[in-house]
């Protein structure tokens, strides 16, 4: 890293003075006091909003009520949600604290940058590891990210101002800046979360995100050590499959994000990785990781075995189901299916849900209903793959009743569908 850190330009936001003034109030001591009062109140939200309007005005009442609502939603993504600030879009796009903590461990201890920082989901985790500069073009999100950094970091970050110069040193800070102008050559690595709603409509394509692909490639040319956060279904440039390590990260059965790791941050360039995070641990504890190449289909079973398996969503998104199948001696239920089957159980791998088959039949509502009634099934988990079925609507049609529980897996096998009545087996222990 050069001896002198770059000087960073900040945008002038004086033209948004009225709007920004309300956010300054929200982030200050008076806003904190009203947030505390509102959080402690019980009663109907509309009544609370009306009381707030009378006390502090329409716009500030809206901001307080919105923050209370967003903080309650954010509990699923942030362990310290009650101390953080959000926008609706910022919360939706932010990495949760467990995934962010896992990702941050890959970065070197020296100064790094978080481009398109949003409200600071990844920024907080990177700041816990070492100095980081958050770069955000939106003045409001930048102010919220700086406030979140003050709340969540041990360091004292700089708050974005209307104008001025900023230096990247030994502390973490946030600047209001267009990511494409940030001098990434002056940091050891950088992270980016491109805006997937630049026009208000969600997209998974890099061509329509902001910054565009050409800007990302220019930044990579200036500093190759980069991590690009993407939607799990994002189509990627063919060159990225060769140059990057592509990692799909899952938590609580959902694939949360895809990260393209480049340069020194890539542990397995040209490979795919599926990683499962334990959301009950505070530091992004890894319970399973799988590395391999793009799916080359494993063998297809000649019949349904005694057990059926569902790979984790991150494994499926990474295209590593065949790698997982080969590791455990499993076969695909059908050429078009993502379910696996075998005559032996696998209960020690958290990348697989294991079910013991109780019955199987062609999918027919009448036959399925009879099978459930014969077993007195009153609680039914329904799983479908490759079929356009509404589980809630199907459950209503099945007329469940009785003290027992079961799982109904409905899988496409060629042109027909197979209904499998099964019992879920609990995992014996986390995978190494």
Coordinates of C-alpha atoms in Angstrom, one line a residue:
X1 CA 0.0 0.0 0.0
X2 CA 1.3 3.5 -0.8
X3 CA 2.8 5.5 2.0
X4 CA 0.2 8.3 1.5
X5 CA -3.5 7.3 1.4
X6 CA -5.7 8.8 -1.3
X7 CA -7.7 11.9 -0.7
X8 CA -11.4 11.2 -1.3
X9 CA -13.9 13.7 -2.7
X10 CA -17.4 13.9 -1.1
X11 CA -20.5 15.0 -2.8
X12 CA -22.2 18.2 -1.9
X13 CA -25.6 17.4 -0.5
X14 CA -26.7 20.9 0.5
X15 CA -29.5 20.8 -2.1
X16 CA -31.2 18.1 0.0
X17 CA -31.0 20.2 3.2
X18 CA -34.6 19.8 4.3
X19 CA -34.7 16.0 3.8
X20 CA -31.3 15.5 5.3
X21 CA -32.1 17.7 8.2
X22 CA -34.8 15.3 9.3
X23 CA -32.3 12.4 9.1
X24 CA -29.7 14.4 11.1
X25 CA -32.4 14.9 13.8
X26 CA -33.2 11.1 13.7
X27 CA -29.5 10.2 14.1
X28 CA -29.1 12.7 17.0
X29 CA -29.9 12.6 20.7
X30 CA -33.5 13.9 20.2
X31 CA -34.2 11.2 17.6
X32 CA -32.7 8.6 19.9
X33 CA -35.0 9.6 22.7
X34 CA -38.1 9.4 20.5
X35 CA -37.0 6.1 19.1
X36 CA -36.7 4.8 22.6
X37 CA -40.1 6.0 23.6
X38 CA -41.8 4.6 20.5
X39 CA -40.1 1.2 20.9
X40 CA -41.4 1.0 24.5
X41 CA -45.0 1.9 23.5
X42 CA -47.7 -0.8 23.0
X43 CA -50.8 -0.4 21.0
X44 CA -52.0 0.0 17.4
X45 CA -49.3 1.4 15.0
X46 CA -51.8 4.0 13.5
X47 CA -52.6 5.4 17.0
X48 CA -48.9 5.6 17.8
X49 CA -48.2 7.4 14.5
X50 CA -50.9 9.9 15.2
X51 CA -49.4 10.7 18.6
X52 CA -46.0 11.1 17.1
X53 CA -47.3 13.5 14.4
X54 CA -48.8 15.7 17.1
X55 CA -45.6 15.7 19.1
X56 CA -42.8 16.0 16.5
X57 CA -44.5 16.7 13.1
X58 CA -45.5 14.6 10.1
X59 CA -42.0 13.9 8.5
X60 CA -40.2 13.1 11.8
X61 CA -43.1 11.0 13.0
X62 CA -42.9 9.0 9.7
X63 CA -39.1 8.4 10.2
X64 CA -39.5 7.3 13.8
X65 CA -42.3 4.9 13.0
X66 CA -40.5 3.5 10.0
X67 CA -37.3 2.9 12.0
X68 CA -39.3 1.0 14.7
X69 CA -40.9 -1.2 12.0
X70 CA -37.6 -1.8 10.2
X71 CA -35.7 -2.6 13.4
X72 CA -38.3 -5.3 14.3
X73 CA -37.9 -6.8 10.8
X74 CA -34.1 -6.6 11.0
X75 CA -33.9 -8.8 14.0
X76 CA -33.8 -11.8 11.6
X77 CA -30.7 -10.3 10.0
X78 CA -28.8 -8.4 12.7
X79 CA -28.1 -9.4 16.3
X80 CA -28.0 -5.7 17.4
X81 CA -30.9 -4.5 15.2
X82 CA -32.3 -2.3 17.9
X83 CA -29.3 0.0 17.7
X84 CA -29.0 0.2 13.9
X85 CA -30.6 2.4 11.3
X86 CA -32.2 1.2 8.0
X87 CA -34.1 2.1 4.9
X88 CA -36.5 -0.5 3.4
X89 CA -34.3 -1.1 0.3
X90 CA -31.1 -1.0 2.4
X91 CA -32.4 -3.7 4.8
X92 CA -33.6 -5.9 2.0
X93 CA -30.2 -5.8 0.2
X94 CA -27.9 -5.9 3.3
X95 CA -26.0 -9.0 4.1
X96 CA -27.0 -10.4 7.4
X97 CA -24.5 -10.2 10.2
X98 CA -23.6 -13.9 10.2
X99 CA -22.9 -14.1 6.5
X100 CA -21.0 -10.8 6.6
X101 CA -18.9 -12.0 9.5
X102 CA -18.0 -15.1 7.6
X103 CA -17.0 -13.1 4.5
X104 CA -15.0 -10.6 6.4
X105 CA -12.6 -13.3 7.6
X106 CA -11.3 -13.7 4.1
X107 CA -10.0 -10.2 3.9
X108 CA -6.5 -9.1 4.9
X109 CA -6.1 -7.1 8.2
X110 CA -5.0 -4.0 6.4
X111 CA -7.2 -1.2 4.9
X112 CA -10.0 -2.4 2.6
X113 CA -13.0 -0.7 0.9
X114 CA -16.7 -1.6 0.9
X115 CA -18.1 -0.1 -2.3
X116 CA -21.8 0.5 -2.6
X117 CA -21.9 0.1 1.2
X118 CA -25.6 0.7 1.6
X119 CA -26.6 0.9 5.2
X120 CA -23.5 -1.0 6.2
X121 CA -24.3 -4.7 6.6
X122 CA -20.9 -5.9 5.3
X123 CA -19.2 -2.7 6.4
X124 CA -19.8 -3.5 10.1
X125 CA -18.2 -6.9 9.8
X126 CA -15.2 -5.6 7.8
X127 CA -14.7 -2.9 10.4
X128 CA -14.5 -5.5 13.2
X129 CA -11.5 -7.0 11.3
X130 CA -9.6 -3.8 10.6
X131 CA -9.8 -0.4 8.9
X132 CA -12.3 -0.1 6.1
X133 CA -13.7 2.8 4.1
X134 CA -17.4 2.6 3.2
X135 CA -18.2 4.2 -0.2
X136 CA -21.9 5.0 -0.8
X137 CA -23.3 7.4 -3.4
X138 CA -26.7 7.9 -1.7
X139 CA -26.4 10.6 1.0
X140 CA -29.1 9.2 3.3
X141 CA -27.7 5.6 3.1
X142 CA -24.2 7.0 3.7
X143 CA -25.4 8.8 6.9
X144 CA -27.1 5.7 8.2
X145 CA -24.0 3.6 7.4
X146 CA -21.8 6.0 9.4
X147 CA -24.3 5.9 12.3
X148 CA -24.3 2.1 12.2
X149 CA -20.6 2.0 12.1
X150 CA -20.5 4.2 15.3
X151 CA -22.9 1.8 17.0
X152 CA -21.4 -1.5 15.8
X153 CA -17.7 -0.7 15.7
X154 CA -15.1 -0.3 18.4
X155 CA -13.5 2.4 16.2
X156 CA -14.7 6.0 15.8
X157 CA -15.7 6.5 12.1
X158 CA -16.0 9.8 10.4
X159 CA -19.5 10.9 9.7
X160 CA -20.2 12.1 6.1
X161 CA -20.3 15.9 5.9
X162 CA -21.6 18.2 3.2
X163 CA -18.2 18.6 1.6
X164 CA -14.6 18.3 2.4
X165 CA -11.7 15.8 2.2
X166 CA -11.3 12.4 3.8
X167 CA -8.2 10.3 4.5
X168 CA -8.1 6.6 4.8
X169 CA -5.9 5.7 7.8
X170 CA -6.1 3.4 10.8
X171 CA -9.8 4.0 11.5
X172 CA -13.0 3.2 9.6
X173 CA -15.1 5.8 7.9
X174 CA -17.8 6.4 5.4
X175 CA -17.7 8.8 2.4
X176 CA -20.4 9.9 -0.1
X177 CA -18.8 8.9 -3.3
X178 CA -19.5 7.3 -6.7
X179 CA -17.9 3.8 -6.4
X180 CA -16.4 4.1 -10.0
X181 CA -14.2 7.0 -8.9
X182 CA -12.8 5.3 -5.8
X183 CA -9.0 4.6 -6.1
X184 CA -9.1 0.9 -5.2
X185 CA -5.4 0.6 -6.0
X186 CA -4.7 2.2 -2.6
X187 CA -6.4 -0.5 -0.5
X188 CA -5.5 -4.2 -0.1
X189 CA -8.8 -5.5 -1.3
X190 CA -12.4 -4.4 -1.9
X191 CA -15.9 -5.6 -1.6
X192 CA -18.9 -4.5 -3.7
X193 CA -22.6 -5.0 -3.5
X194 CA -23.9 -3.6 -6.8
X195 CA -27.4 -2.0 -6.6
X196 CA -29.8 -4.5 -8.0
X197 CA -32.7 -2.0 -8.0
X198 CA -31.2 1.0 -9.8
X199 CA -34.5 1.8 -11.5
X200 CA -36.7 0.7 -8.7
X201 CA -37.3 -2.8 -10.1
X202 CA -35.2 -5.7 -8.9
X203 CA -32.8 -7.4 -11.3
X204 CA -30.4 -10.3 -11.1
X205 CA -28.4 -9.3 -14.2
X206 CA -25.1 -7.5 -13.9
X207 CA -25.9 -5.7 -17.1
X208 CA -28.7 -3.8 -15.4
X209 CA -27.1 -3.3 -12.0
X210 CA -25.3 -0.2 -10.8
X211 CA -22.4 0.1 -11.2
X212 CA -22.4 -1.7 -14.6
X213 CA -20.2 -4.6 -15.4
X214 CA -17.7 -2.4 -17.3
X215 CA -17.1 -0.3 -14.2
X216 CA -16.6 -3.5 -12.1
X217 CA -14.0 -4.8 -14.6
X218 CA -12.2 -1.5 -14.5
X219 CA -12.0 -1.6 -10.8
X220 CA -10.7 -5.2 -10.9
X221 CA -8.0 -4.1 -13.3
X222 CA -6.8 -1.5 -10.8
X223 CA -7.0 -3.9 -7.8
X224 CA -7.6 -7.6 -8.6
X225 CA -8.3 -8.7 -5.0
X226 CA -12.1 -8.2 -4.9
X227 CA -15.3 -9.7 -3.7
X228 CA -18.5 -9.0 -5.7
X229 CA -21.7 -9.8 -3.9
X230 CA -24.5 -11.0 -6.3
X231 CA -28.0 -12.5 -6.3
X232 CA -27.7 -16.3 -6.2
X233 CA -29.3 -16.7 -9.7
X234 CA -27.2 -14.0 -11.3
X235 CA -25.9 -15.0 -14.8
X236 CA -22.1 -14.4 -14.8
X237 CA -19.6 -13.5 -17.6
X238 CA -18.0 -16.7 -18.8
X239 CA -14.5 -15.3 -17.9
X240 CA -15.6 -15.2 -14.2
X241 CA -16.1 -18.9 -14.2
X242 CA -12.4 -19.3 -15.0
X243 CA -11.0 -16.4 -13.0
X244 CA -13.0 -16.4 -9.8
X245 CA -14.0 -18.7 -7.0
X246 CA -17.8 -18.6 -7.0
X247 CA -19.3 -19.2 -3.6
X248 CA -23.0 -19.6 -2.8
X249 CA -23.6 -19.0 0.9
X250 CA -26.6 -20.5 2.7
X251 CA -28.1 -20.0 6.1
X252 CA -31.2 -21.6 7.7
X253 CA -32.0 -23.6 4.5
X254 CA -31.9 -20.5 2.2
X255 CA -29.2 -19.5 -0.3
X256 CA -28.5 -16.0 0.8
X257 CA -26.0 -14.7 -1.8
X258 CA -23.4 -15.5 -4.3
X259 CA -19.9 -14.0 -3.9
X260 CA -17.4 -13.9 -6.7
X261 CA -13.9 -13.9 -5.1
X262 CA -11.0 -12.6 -7.2
X263 CA -7.3 -12.2 -6.9
X264 CA -5.8 -13.1 -3.5
X265 CA -9.2 -13.5 -2.0
X266 CA -10.0 -16.5 -4.2
X267 CA -8.9 -19.7 -2.4
X268 CA -10.0 -22.0 -5.3
X269 CA -9.9 -20.0 -8.6
X270 CA -12.1 -21.6 -11.3
X271 CA -14.0 -23.7 -8.7
X272 CA -17.4 -23.4 -7.1
X273 CA -18.1 -23.5 -3.4
X274 CA -21.2 -24.0 -1.3
X275 CA -20.9 -22.8 2.3
X276 CA -23.5 -23.2 5.0
X277 CA -23.5 -20.8 8.0
X278 CA -24.9 -21.5 11.4
X279 CA -27.1 -18.5 12.2
X280 CA -27.2 -19.3 15.9
X281 CA -23.5 -18.5 16.3
X282 CA -22.4 -14.9 16.6
X283 CA -19.4 -15.1 14.2
X284 CA -20.6 -16.7 11.0
X285 CA -19.6 -20.2 12.1
X286 CA -19.3 -22.6 9.1
X287 CA -21.1 -25.9 9.5
X288 CA -20.4 -27.2 6.0
X289 CA -18.4 -26.3 2.9
X290 CA -18.3 -28.1 -0.4
X291 CA -15.9 -27.3 -3.3
X292 CA -16.2 -28.7 -6.9
X293 CA -16.8 -28.1 -10.5
X294 CA -20.0 -27.2 -12.3
X295 CA -22.5 -30.0 -12.1
X296 CA -21.8 -33.1 -14.2
X297 CA -24.8 -35.2 -13.5
X298 CA -24.3 -38.3 -11.4
X299 CA -26.0 -41.6 -12.0
X300 CA -29.8 -41.9 -12.0
X301 CA -31.3 -44.5 -9.7
X302 CA -33.2 -47.4 -11.3
X303 CA -35.7 -47.2 -8.4
X304 CA -36.6 -45.2 -5.3
X305 CA -34.4 -46.3 -2.4
X306 CA -35.3 -46.6 1.3
X307 CA -34.1 -43.0 1.8
X308 CA -34.6 -39.8 -0.1
X309 CA -32.4 -36.7 0.2
X310 CA -32.8 -33.0 -0.5
X311 CA -29.6 -31.0 -1.0
X312 CA -29.4 -27.6 0.7
X313 CA -30.5 -24.7 -1.4
X314 CA -26.9 -23.3 -1.5
X315 CA -25.6 -26.7 -2.9
X316 CA -28.3 -26.6 -5.6
X317 CA -27.6 -23.0 -6.5
X318 CA -23.9 -23.8 -6.8
X319 CA -24.6 -26.7 -9.1
X320 CA -22.8 -29.1 -6.7
X321 CA -25.5 -31.7 -6.1
X322 CA -23.6 -34.3 -8.2
X323 CA -20.5 -33.6 -6.2
X324 CA -22.4 -34.2 -3.0
X325 CA -24.1 -37.3 -4.4
X326 CA -20.7 -38.8 -5.4
X327 CA -19.3 -38.1 -1.9
X328 CA -22.0 -40.2 -0.3
X329 CA -22.8 -42.8 -2.9
X330 CA -26.2 -41.4 -3.8
X331 CA -28.1 -41.3 -7.1
X332 CA -30.5 -38.8 -8.6
X333 CA -34.2 -39.9 -8.3
X334 CA -34.7 -39.0 -12.0
X335 CA -32.7 -37.2 -14.7
X336 CA -34.9 -34.1 -14.2
X337 CA -34.9 -34.3 -10.4
X338 CA -32.8 -32.6 -7.7
X339 CA -33.8 -35.2 -5.1
X340 CA -31.3 -38.0 -4.4
X341 CA -31.9 -41.5 -3.2
X342 CA -30.1 -44.5 -1.7
X343 CA -30.8 -47.6 0.5
X344 CA -28.5 -46.2 3.3
X345 CA -29.1 -43.1 5.4
X346 CA -26.8 -40.0 5.6
X347 CA -27.6 -38.1 8.7
X348 CA -24.2 -36.5 9.6
X349 CA -24.0 -34.1 6.6
X350 CA -25.8 -30.7 7.2
X351 CA -25.8 -30.2 3.4
X352 CA -28.4 -32.9 3.1
X353 CA -31.9 -33.3 4.5
X354 CA -32.5 -37.1 5.0
X355 CA -35.9 -38.7 4.8
X356 CA -36.9 -42.3 5.4
X357 CA -39.4 -43.4 2.8
X358 CA -42.7 -44.7 4.2
X359 CA -44.7 -45.0 1.0
X360 CA -44.6 -43.8 -2.6
X361 CA -47.2 -43.5 -5.4
X362 CA -48.0 -41.6 -8.5
X363 CA -49.2 -38.2 -7.5
X364 CA -52.9 -38.4 -7.3
X365 CA -54.9 -36.3 -4.8
X366 CA -57.3 -39.1 -3.9
X367 CA -54.5 -41.7 -3.3
X368 CA -52.4 -39.3 -1.3
X369 CA -55.4 -38.4 0.9
X370 CA -56.1 -42.1 1.5
X371 CA -52.4 -42.8 2.5
X372 CA -52.4 -39.9 4.9
X373 CA -55.7 -40.9 6.6
X374 CA -54.5 -44.5 7.0
X375 CA -51.5 -43.2 9.0
X376 CA -53.6 -40.6 10.9
X377 CA -51.4 -37.7 9.7
X378 CA -52.5 -34.4 11.1
X379 CA -49.2 -32.4 10.7
X380 CA -47.7 -32.5 7.2
X381 CA -44.6 -30.8 5.8
X382 CA -45.0 -30.5 2.0
X383 CA -41.9 -30.2 -0.3
X384 CA -42.1 -29.8 -4.1
X385 CA -39.4 -29.7 -6.8
X386 CA -40.0 -29.1 -10.5
X387 CA -43.8 -28.7 -10.1
X388 CA -46.0 -25.6 -9.9
X389 CA -47.9 -26.6 -6.8
X390 CA -49.1 -24.4 -3.9
X391 CA -48.3 -26.3 -0.7
X392 CA -50.8 -24.4 1.4
X393 CA -53.6 -25.0 -1.1
X394 CA -52.7 -28.7 -1.4
X395 CA -52.6 -29.1 2.4
X396 CA -56.2 -27.7 2.6
X397 CA -57.4 -30.2 0.0
X398 CA -55.8 -33.2 1.8
X399 CA -58.1 -32.9 4.8
X400 CA -55.5 -33.7 7.4
X401 CA -56.4 -35.2 10.8
X402 CA -54.7 -37.2 13.5
X403 CA -51.9 -37.1 16.0
X404 CA -49.0 -38.1 13.7
X405 CA -46.6 -36.1 11.5
X406 CA -45.0 -36.8 8.1
X407 CA -43.3 -35.2 5.2
X408 CA -44.8 -35.3 1.7
X409 CA -42.2 -34.9 -1.1
X410 CA -43.6 -34.4 -4.6
X411 CA -41.0 -34.8 -7.4
X412 CA -41.1 -34.7 -11.1
X413 CA -40.0 -37.9 -12.7
X414 CA -40.0 -37.5 -16.5
X415 CA -43.5 -36.4 -17.5
X416 CA -45.2 -37.7 -14.4
X417 CA -45.0 -36.7 -10.7
X418 CA -44.2 -39.0 -7.8
X419 CA -45.6 -38.5 -4.3
X420 CA -43.4 -39.8 -1.5
X421 CA -44.6 -40.0 2.1
X422 CA -41.6 -39.9 4.4
X423 CA -40.2 -39.3 7.9
X424 CA -37.5 -36.7 8.4
X425 CA -34.4 -37.9 10.2
X426 CA -32.7 -35.4 12.4
X427 CA -29.0 -34.8 11.7
X428 CA -26.7 -36.6 14.1
X429 CA -24.0 -33.9 14.3
X430 CA -22.6 -31.0 12.2
X431 CA -20.4 -31.8 9.3
X432 CA -16.7 -31.1 9.6

